[in-house]
PDB file of C-alpha atoms in Angstrom:
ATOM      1  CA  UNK A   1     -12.882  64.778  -6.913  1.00  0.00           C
ATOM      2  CA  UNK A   2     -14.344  61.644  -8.759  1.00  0.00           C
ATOM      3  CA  UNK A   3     -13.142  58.337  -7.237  1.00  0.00           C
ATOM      4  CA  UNK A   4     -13.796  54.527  -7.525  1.00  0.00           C
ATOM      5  CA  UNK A   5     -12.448  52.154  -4.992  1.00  0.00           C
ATOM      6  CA  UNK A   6     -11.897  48.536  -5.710  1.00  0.00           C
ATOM      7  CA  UNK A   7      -9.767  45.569  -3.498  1.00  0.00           C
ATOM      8  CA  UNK A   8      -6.606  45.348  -5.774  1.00  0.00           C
ATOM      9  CA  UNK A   9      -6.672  41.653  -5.247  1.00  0.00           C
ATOM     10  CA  UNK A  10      -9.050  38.573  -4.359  1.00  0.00           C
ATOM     11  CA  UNK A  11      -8.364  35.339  -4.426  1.00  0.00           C
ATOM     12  CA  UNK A  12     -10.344  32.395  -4.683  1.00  0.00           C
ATOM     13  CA  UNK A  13     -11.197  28.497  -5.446  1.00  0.00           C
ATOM     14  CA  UNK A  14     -12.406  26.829  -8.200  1.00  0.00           C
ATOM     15  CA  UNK A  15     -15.945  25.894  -7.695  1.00  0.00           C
ATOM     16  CA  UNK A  16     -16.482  28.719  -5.065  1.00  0.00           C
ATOM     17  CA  UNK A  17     -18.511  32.235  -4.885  1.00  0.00           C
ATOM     18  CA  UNK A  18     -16.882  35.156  -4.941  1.00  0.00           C
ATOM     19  CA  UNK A  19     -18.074  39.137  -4.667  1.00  0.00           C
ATOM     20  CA  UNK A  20     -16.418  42.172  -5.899  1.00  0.00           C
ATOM     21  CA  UNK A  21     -17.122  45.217  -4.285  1.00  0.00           C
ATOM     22  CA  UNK A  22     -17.162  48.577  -6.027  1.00  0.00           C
ATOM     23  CA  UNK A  23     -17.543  51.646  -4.079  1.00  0.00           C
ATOM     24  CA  UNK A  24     -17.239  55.394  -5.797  1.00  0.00           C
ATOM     25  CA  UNK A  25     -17.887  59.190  -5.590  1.00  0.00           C
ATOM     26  CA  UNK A  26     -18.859  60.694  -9.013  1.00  0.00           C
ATOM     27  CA  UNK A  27     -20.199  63.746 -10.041  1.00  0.00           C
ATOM     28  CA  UNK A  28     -23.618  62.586 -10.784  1.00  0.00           C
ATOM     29  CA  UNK A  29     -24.657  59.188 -11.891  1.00  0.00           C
ATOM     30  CA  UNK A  30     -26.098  57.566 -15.235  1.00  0.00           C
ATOM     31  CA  UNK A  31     -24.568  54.047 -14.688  1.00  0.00           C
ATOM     32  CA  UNK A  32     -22.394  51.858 -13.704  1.00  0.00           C
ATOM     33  CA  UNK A  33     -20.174  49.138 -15.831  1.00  0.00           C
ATOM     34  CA  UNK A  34     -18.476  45.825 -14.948  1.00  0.00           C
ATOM     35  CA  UNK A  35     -15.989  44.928 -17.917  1.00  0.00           C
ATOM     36  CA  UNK A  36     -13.679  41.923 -17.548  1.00  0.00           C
ATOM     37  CA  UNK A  37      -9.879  42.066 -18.941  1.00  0.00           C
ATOM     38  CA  UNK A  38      -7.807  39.213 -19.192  1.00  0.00           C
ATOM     39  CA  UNK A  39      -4.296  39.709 -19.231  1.00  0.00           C
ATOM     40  CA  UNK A  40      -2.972  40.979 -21.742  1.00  0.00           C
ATOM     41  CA  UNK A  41      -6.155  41.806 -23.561  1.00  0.00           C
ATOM     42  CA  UNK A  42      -8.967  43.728 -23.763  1.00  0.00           C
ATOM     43  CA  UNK A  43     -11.633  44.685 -21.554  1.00  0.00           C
ATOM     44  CA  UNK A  44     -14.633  42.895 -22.294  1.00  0.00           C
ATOM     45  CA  UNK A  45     -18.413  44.134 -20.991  1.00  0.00           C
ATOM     46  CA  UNK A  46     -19.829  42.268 -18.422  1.00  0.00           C
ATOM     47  CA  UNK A  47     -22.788  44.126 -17.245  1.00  0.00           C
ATOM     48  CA  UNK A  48     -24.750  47.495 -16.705  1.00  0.00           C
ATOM     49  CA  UNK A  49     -26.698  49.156 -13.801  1.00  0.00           C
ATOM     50  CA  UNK A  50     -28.489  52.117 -13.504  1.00  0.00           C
ATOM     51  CA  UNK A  51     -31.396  51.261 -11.064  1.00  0.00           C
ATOM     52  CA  UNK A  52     -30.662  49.362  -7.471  1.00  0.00           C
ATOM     53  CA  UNK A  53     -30.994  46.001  -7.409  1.00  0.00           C
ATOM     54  CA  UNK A  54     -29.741  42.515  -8.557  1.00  0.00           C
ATOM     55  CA  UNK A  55     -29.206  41.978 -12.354  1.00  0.00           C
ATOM     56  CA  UNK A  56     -28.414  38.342 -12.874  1.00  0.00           C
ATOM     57  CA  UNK A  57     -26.584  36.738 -15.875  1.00  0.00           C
ATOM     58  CA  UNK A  58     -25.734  33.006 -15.817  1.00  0.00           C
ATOM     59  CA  UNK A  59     -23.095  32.940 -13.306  1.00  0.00           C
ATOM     60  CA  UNK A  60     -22.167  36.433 -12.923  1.00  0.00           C
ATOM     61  CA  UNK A  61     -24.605  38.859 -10.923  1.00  0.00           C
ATOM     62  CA  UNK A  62     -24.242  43.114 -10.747  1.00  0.00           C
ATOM     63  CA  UNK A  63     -25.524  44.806  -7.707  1.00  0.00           C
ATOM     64  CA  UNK A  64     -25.980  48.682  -7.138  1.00  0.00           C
ATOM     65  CA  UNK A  65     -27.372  51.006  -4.318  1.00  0.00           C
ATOM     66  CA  UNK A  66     -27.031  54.098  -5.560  1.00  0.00           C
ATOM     67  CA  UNK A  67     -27.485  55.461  -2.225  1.00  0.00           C
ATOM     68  CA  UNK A  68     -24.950  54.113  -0.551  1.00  0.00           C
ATOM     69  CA  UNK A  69     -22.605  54.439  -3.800  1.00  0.00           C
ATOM     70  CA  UNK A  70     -21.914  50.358  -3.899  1.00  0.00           C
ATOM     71  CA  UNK A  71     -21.831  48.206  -6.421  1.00  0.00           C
ATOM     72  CA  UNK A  72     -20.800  44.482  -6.345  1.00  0.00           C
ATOM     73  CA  UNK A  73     -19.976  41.666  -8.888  1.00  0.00           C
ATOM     74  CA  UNK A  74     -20.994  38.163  -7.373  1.00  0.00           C
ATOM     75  CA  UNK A  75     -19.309  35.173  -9.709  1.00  0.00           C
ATOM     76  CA  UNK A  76     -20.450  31.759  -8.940  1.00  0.00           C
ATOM     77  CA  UNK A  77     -19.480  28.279  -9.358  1.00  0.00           C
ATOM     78  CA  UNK A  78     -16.244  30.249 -10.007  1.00  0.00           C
ATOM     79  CA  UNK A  79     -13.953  28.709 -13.279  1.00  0.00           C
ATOM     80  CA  UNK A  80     -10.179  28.681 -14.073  1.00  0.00           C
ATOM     81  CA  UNK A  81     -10.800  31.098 -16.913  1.00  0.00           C
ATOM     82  CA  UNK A  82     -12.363  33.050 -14.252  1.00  0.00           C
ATOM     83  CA  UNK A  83      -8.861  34.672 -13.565  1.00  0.00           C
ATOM     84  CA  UNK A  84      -8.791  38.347 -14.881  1.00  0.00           C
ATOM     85  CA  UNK A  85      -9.016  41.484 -13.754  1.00  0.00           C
ATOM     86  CA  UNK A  86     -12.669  43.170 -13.136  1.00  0.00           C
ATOM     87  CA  UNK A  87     -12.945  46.618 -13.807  1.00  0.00           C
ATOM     88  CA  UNK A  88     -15.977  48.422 -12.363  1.00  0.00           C
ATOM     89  CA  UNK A  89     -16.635  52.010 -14.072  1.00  0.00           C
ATOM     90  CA  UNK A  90     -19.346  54.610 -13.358  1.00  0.00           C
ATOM     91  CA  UNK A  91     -20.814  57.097 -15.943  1.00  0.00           C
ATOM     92  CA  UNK A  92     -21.672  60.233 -14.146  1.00  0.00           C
ATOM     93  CA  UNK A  93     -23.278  63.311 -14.926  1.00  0.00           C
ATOM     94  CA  UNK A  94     -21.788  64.517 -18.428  1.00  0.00           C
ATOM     95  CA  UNK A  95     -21.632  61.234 -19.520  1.00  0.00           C
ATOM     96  CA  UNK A  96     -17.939  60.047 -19.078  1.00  0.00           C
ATOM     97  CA  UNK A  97     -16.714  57.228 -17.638  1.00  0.00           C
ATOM     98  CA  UNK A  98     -15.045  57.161 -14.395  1.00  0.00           C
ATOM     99  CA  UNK A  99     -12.897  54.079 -14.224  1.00  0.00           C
ATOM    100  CA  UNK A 100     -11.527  52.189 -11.262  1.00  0.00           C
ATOM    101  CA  UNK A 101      -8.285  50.614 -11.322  1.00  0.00           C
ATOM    102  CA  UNK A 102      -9.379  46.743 -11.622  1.00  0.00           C
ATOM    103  CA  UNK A 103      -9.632  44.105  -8.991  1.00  0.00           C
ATOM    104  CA  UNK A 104      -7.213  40.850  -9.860  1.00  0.00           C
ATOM    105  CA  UNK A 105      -9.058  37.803  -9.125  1.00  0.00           C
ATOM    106  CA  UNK A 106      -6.890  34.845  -9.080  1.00  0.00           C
ATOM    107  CA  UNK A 107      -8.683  31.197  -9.139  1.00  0.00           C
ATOM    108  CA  UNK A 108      -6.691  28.055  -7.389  1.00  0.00           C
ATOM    109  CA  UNK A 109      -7.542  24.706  -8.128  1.00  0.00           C
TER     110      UNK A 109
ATOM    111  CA  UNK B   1     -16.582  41.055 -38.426  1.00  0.00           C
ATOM    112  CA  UNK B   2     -13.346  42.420 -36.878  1.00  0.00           C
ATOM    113  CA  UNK B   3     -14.467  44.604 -34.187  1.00  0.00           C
ATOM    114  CA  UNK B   4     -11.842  47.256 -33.233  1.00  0.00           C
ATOM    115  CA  UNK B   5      -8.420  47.108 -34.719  1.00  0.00           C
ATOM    116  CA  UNK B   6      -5.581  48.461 -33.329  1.00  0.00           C
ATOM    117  CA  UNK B   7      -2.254  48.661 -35.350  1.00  0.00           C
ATOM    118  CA  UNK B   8       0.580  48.375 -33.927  1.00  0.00           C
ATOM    119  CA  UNK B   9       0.783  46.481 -31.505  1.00  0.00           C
ATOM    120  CA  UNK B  10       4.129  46.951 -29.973  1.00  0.00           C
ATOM    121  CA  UNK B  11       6.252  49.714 -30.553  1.00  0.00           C
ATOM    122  CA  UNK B  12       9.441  51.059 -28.775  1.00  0.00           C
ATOM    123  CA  UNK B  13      10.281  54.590 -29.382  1.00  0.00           C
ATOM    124  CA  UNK B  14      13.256  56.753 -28.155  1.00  0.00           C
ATOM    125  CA  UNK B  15      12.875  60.320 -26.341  1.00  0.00           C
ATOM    126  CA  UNK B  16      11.883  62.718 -29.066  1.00  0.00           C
ATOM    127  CA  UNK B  17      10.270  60.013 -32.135  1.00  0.00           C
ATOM    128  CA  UNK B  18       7.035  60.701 -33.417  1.00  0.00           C
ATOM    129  CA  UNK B  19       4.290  57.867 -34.308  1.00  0.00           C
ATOM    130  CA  UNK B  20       1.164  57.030 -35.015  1.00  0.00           C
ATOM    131  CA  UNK B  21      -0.895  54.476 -33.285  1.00  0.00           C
ATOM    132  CA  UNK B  22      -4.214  53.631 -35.793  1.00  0.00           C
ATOM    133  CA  UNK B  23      -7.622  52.078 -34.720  1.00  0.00           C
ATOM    134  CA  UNK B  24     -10.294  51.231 -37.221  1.00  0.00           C
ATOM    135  CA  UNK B  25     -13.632  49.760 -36.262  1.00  0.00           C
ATOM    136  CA  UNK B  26     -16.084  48.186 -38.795  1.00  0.00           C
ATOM    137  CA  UNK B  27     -19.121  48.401 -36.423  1.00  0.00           C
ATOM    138  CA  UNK B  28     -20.342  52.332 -37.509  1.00  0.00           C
ATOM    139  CA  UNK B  29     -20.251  53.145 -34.473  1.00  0.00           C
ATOM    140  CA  UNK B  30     -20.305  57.416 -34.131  1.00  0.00           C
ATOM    141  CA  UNK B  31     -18.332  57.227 -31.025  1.00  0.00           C
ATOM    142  CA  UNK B  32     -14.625  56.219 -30.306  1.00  0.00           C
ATOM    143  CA  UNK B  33     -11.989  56.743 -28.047  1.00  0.00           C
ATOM    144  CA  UNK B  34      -8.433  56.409 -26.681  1.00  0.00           C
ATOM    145  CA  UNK B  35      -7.399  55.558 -23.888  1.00  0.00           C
ATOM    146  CA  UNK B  36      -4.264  54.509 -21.568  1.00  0.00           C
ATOM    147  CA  UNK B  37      -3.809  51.976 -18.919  1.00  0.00           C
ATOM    148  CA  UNK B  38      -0.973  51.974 -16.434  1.00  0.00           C
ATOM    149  CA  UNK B  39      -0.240  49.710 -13.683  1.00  0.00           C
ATOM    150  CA  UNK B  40      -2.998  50.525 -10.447  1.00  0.00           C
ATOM    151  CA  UNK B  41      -4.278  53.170 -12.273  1.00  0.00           C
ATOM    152  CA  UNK B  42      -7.907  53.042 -14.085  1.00  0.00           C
ATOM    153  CA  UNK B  43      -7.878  53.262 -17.559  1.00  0.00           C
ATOM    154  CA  UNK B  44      -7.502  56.997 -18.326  1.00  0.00           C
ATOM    155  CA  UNK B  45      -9.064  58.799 -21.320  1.00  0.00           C
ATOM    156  CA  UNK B  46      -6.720  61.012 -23.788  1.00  0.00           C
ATOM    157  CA  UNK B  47      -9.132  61.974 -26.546  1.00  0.00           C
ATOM    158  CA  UNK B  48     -12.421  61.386 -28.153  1.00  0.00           C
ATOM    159  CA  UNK B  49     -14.805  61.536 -31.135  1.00  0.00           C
ATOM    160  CA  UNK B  50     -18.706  61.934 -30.793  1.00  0.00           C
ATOM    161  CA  UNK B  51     -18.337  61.766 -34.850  1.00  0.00           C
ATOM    162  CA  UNK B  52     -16.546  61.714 -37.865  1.00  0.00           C
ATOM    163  CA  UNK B  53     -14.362  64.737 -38.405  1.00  0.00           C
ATOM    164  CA  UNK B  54     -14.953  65.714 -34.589  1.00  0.00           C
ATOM    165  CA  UNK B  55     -12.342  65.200 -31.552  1.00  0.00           C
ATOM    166  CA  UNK B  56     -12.612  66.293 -28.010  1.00  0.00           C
ATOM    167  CA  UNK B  57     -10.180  66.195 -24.887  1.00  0.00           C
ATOM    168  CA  UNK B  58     -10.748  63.970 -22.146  1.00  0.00           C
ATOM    169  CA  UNK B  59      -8.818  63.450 -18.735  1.00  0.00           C
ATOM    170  CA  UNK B  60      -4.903  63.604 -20.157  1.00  0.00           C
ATOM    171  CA  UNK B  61      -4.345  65.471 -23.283  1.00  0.00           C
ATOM    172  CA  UNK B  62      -1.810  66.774 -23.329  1.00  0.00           C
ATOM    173  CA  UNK B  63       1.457  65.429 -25.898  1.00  0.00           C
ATOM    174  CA  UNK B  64      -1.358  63.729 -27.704  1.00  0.00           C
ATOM    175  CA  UNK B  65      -2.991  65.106 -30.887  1.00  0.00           C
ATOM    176  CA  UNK B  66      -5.833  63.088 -32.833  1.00  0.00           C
ATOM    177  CA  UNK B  67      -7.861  62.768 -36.029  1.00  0.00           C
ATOM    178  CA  UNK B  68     -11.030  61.621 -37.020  1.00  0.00           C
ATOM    179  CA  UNK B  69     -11.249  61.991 -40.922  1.00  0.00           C
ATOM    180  CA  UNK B  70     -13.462  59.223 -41.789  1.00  0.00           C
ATOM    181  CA  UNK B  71     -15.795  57.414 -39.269  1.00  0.00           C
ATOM    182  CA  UNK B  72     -14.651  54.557 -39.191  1.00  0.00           C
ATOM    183  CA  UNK B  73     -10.605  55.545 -38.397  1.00  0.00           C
ATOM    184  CA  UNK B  74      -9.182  57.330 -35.257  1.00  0.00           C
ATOM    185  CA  UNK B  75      -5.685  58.008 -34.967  1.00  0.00           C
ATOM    186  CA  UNK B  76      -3.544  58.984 -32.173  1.00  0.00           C
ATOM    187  CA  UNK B  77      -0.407  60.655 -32.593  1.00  0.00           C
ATOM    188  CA  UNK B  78       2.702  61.628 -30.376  1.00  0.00           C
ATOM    189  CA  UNK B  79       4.610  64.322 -32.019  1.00  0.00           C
ATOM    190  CA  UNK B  80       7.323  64.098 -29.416  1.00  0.00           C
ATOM    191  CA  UNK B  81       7.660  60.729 -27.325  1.00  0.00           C
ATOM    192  CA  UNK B  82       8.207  61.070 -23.264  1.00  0.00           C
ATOM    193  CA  UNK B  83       9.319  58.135 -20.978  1.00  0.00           C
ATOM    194  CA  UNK B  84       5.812  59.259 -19.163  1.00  0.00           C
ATOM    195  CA  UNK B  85       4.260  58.134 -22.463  1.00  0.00           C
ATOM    196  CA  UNK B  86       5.033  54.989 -22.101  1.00  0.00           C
ATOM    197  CA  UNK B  87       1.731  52.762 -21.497  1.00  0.00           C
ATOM    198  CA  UNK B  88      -1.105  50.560 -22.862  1.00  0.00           C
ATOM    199  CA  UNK B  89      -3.314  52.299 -25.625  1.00  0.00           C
ATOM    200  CA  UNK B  90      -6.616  50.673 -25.682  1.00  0.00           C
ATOM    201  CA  UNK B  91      -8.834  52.272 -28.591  1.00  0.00           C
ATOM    202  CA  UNK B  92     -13.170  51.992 -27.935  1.00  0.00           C
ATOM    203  CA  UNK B  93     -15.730  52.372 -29.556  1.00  0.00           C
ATOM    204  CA  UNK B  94     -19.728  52.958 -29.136  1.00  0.00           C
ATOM    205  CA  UNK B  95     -22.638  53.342 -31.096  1.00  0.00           C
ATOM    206  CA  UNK B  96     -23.674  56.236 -28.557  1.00  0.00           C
ATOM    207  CA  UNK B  97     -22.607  58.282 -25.963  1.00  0.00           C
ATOM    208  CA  UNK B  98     -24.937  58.208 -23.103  1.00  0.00           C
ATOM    209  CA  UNK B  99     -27.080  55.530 -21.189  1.00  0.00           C
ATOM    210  CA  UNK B 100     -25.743  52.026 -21.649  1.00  0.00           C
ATOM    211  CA  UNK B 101     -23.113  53.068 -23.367  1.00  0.00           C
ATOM    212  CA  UNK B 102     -21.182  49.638 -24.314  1.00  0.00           C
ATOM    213  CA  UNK B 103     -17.794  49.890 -25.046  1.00  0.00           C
ATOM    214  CA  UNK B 104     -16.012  47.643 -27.956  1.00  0.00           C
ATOM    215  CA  UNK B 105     -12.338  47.562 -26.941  1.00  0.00           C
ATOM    216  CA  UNK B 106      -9.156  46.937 -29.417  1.00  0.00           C
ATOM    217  CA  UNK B 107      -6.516  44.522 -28.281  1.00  0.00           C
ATOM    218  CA  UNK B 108      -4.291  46.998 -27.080  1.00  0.00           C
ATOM    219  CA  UNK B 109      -0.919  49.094 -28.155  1.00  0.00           C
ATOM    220  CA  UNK B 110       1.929  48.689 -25.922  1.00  0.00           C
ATOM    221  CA  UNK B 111       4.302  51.185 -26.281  1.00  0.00           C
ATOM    222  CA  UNK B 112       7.550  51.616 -24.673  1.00  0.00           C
ATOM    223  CA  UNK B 113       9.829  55.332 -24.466  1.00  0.00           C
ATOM    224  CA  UNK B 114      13.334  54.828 -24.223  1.00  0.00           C
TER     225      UNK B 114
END
């Protein structure tokens, strides 16, 4: 079967670095999504990967090995508004999206 | 520009009621979806469009039946509400269907069976 494995919670300090792991086992691969979802609202794109390496956007960062079937979301000088779930979510070989069930990051002062 | 709209909002149903959930998108966008989203579970597709007057199954059809009669609406229906039915409805939409395949999400239907 398809799976995606995410911590179900991190938590973390204000001003601080923090990494998200992703891990899955799809049928296939064409890409892999990081959407963030506040609560209570909707999930909101955050990046895409479909060749290894770092892809770096202002403070967030997306890393993927496809061969070792990892993916990670690095958030620096981490923010209050920072608090929201991170959903990581791979497309694999027919083109759907395999999603995993969200990592809650909670930010402390 | 509104995005994805998602009407209603909040509903509460008892065993047995039939409704409508409605999501419009002003982006012409050929692709949309619905989807639920229960607690420690990833979000879960029901049903699908690749175009207007098109629908396809996805993971968990079944007590769900859709349209797509004009490209820019996608309804779900439930003919006959469960307490299993009970959930989040997010509706998506993308211009495509394969490669970076951005999803615009609605704000979300919660919906409660009694």
């Amino acid at each position: 079967g398809q799976n995606i494995d995410q911590p179900t919670e991190m938590t973390a300090t204000e001003g601080a670095i923090v990494q998200i792991n992703c891990t899955y086992q799809t049928s296939g691969f064409n890409g892999l999504f990081w959407y963030q979802q506040h609560a209570g609202e909707a999930p909101t794109f955050l990046s895409y990967n479909v060749l290894d390496g770092l892809e770096e956007k202002g403070r967030f960062s997306s890393f993927l090995s496809r061969s070792k079937g990892y993916s990670y979301l690095l958030l620096k000088e981490l923010q209050m508004k920072d608090s929201a779930s991170y959903l990581c979510a791979v497309l694999d070989s027919n083109y759907q999206l395999i999603w995993g069930a969200g990592t809650k990051l909670i930010i402390k002062p | 520009n509104a995005g994805v709209t998602q009407t209603p909002k909040f509903r509460v149903l008892k065993t047995g009621q039939s409704m409508t959930l409605l999501c419009a998108q002003d982006m012409n966008h050929e692709y949309m979806y619905w989807y639920r989203q229960d607690p420690g579970m990833g979000l879960r597709l029901i049903h699908y469009s690749v175009g207007e007057g098109t629908t396809a199954k996805g993971e968990v059809p079944d007590g769900y039946n859709v349209s797509r009669l004009k490209k820019q609406n996608f309804l779900l229906g439930l003919e006959s509400a469960a307490p299993s039915q009970t959930s989040v409805y997010f509706c998506a939409s993308s211009l495509k269907g394969s490669g970076a395949n951005v999803l615009t999400f609605g704000a979300g239907s919660r919906l409660t069976v009694l």
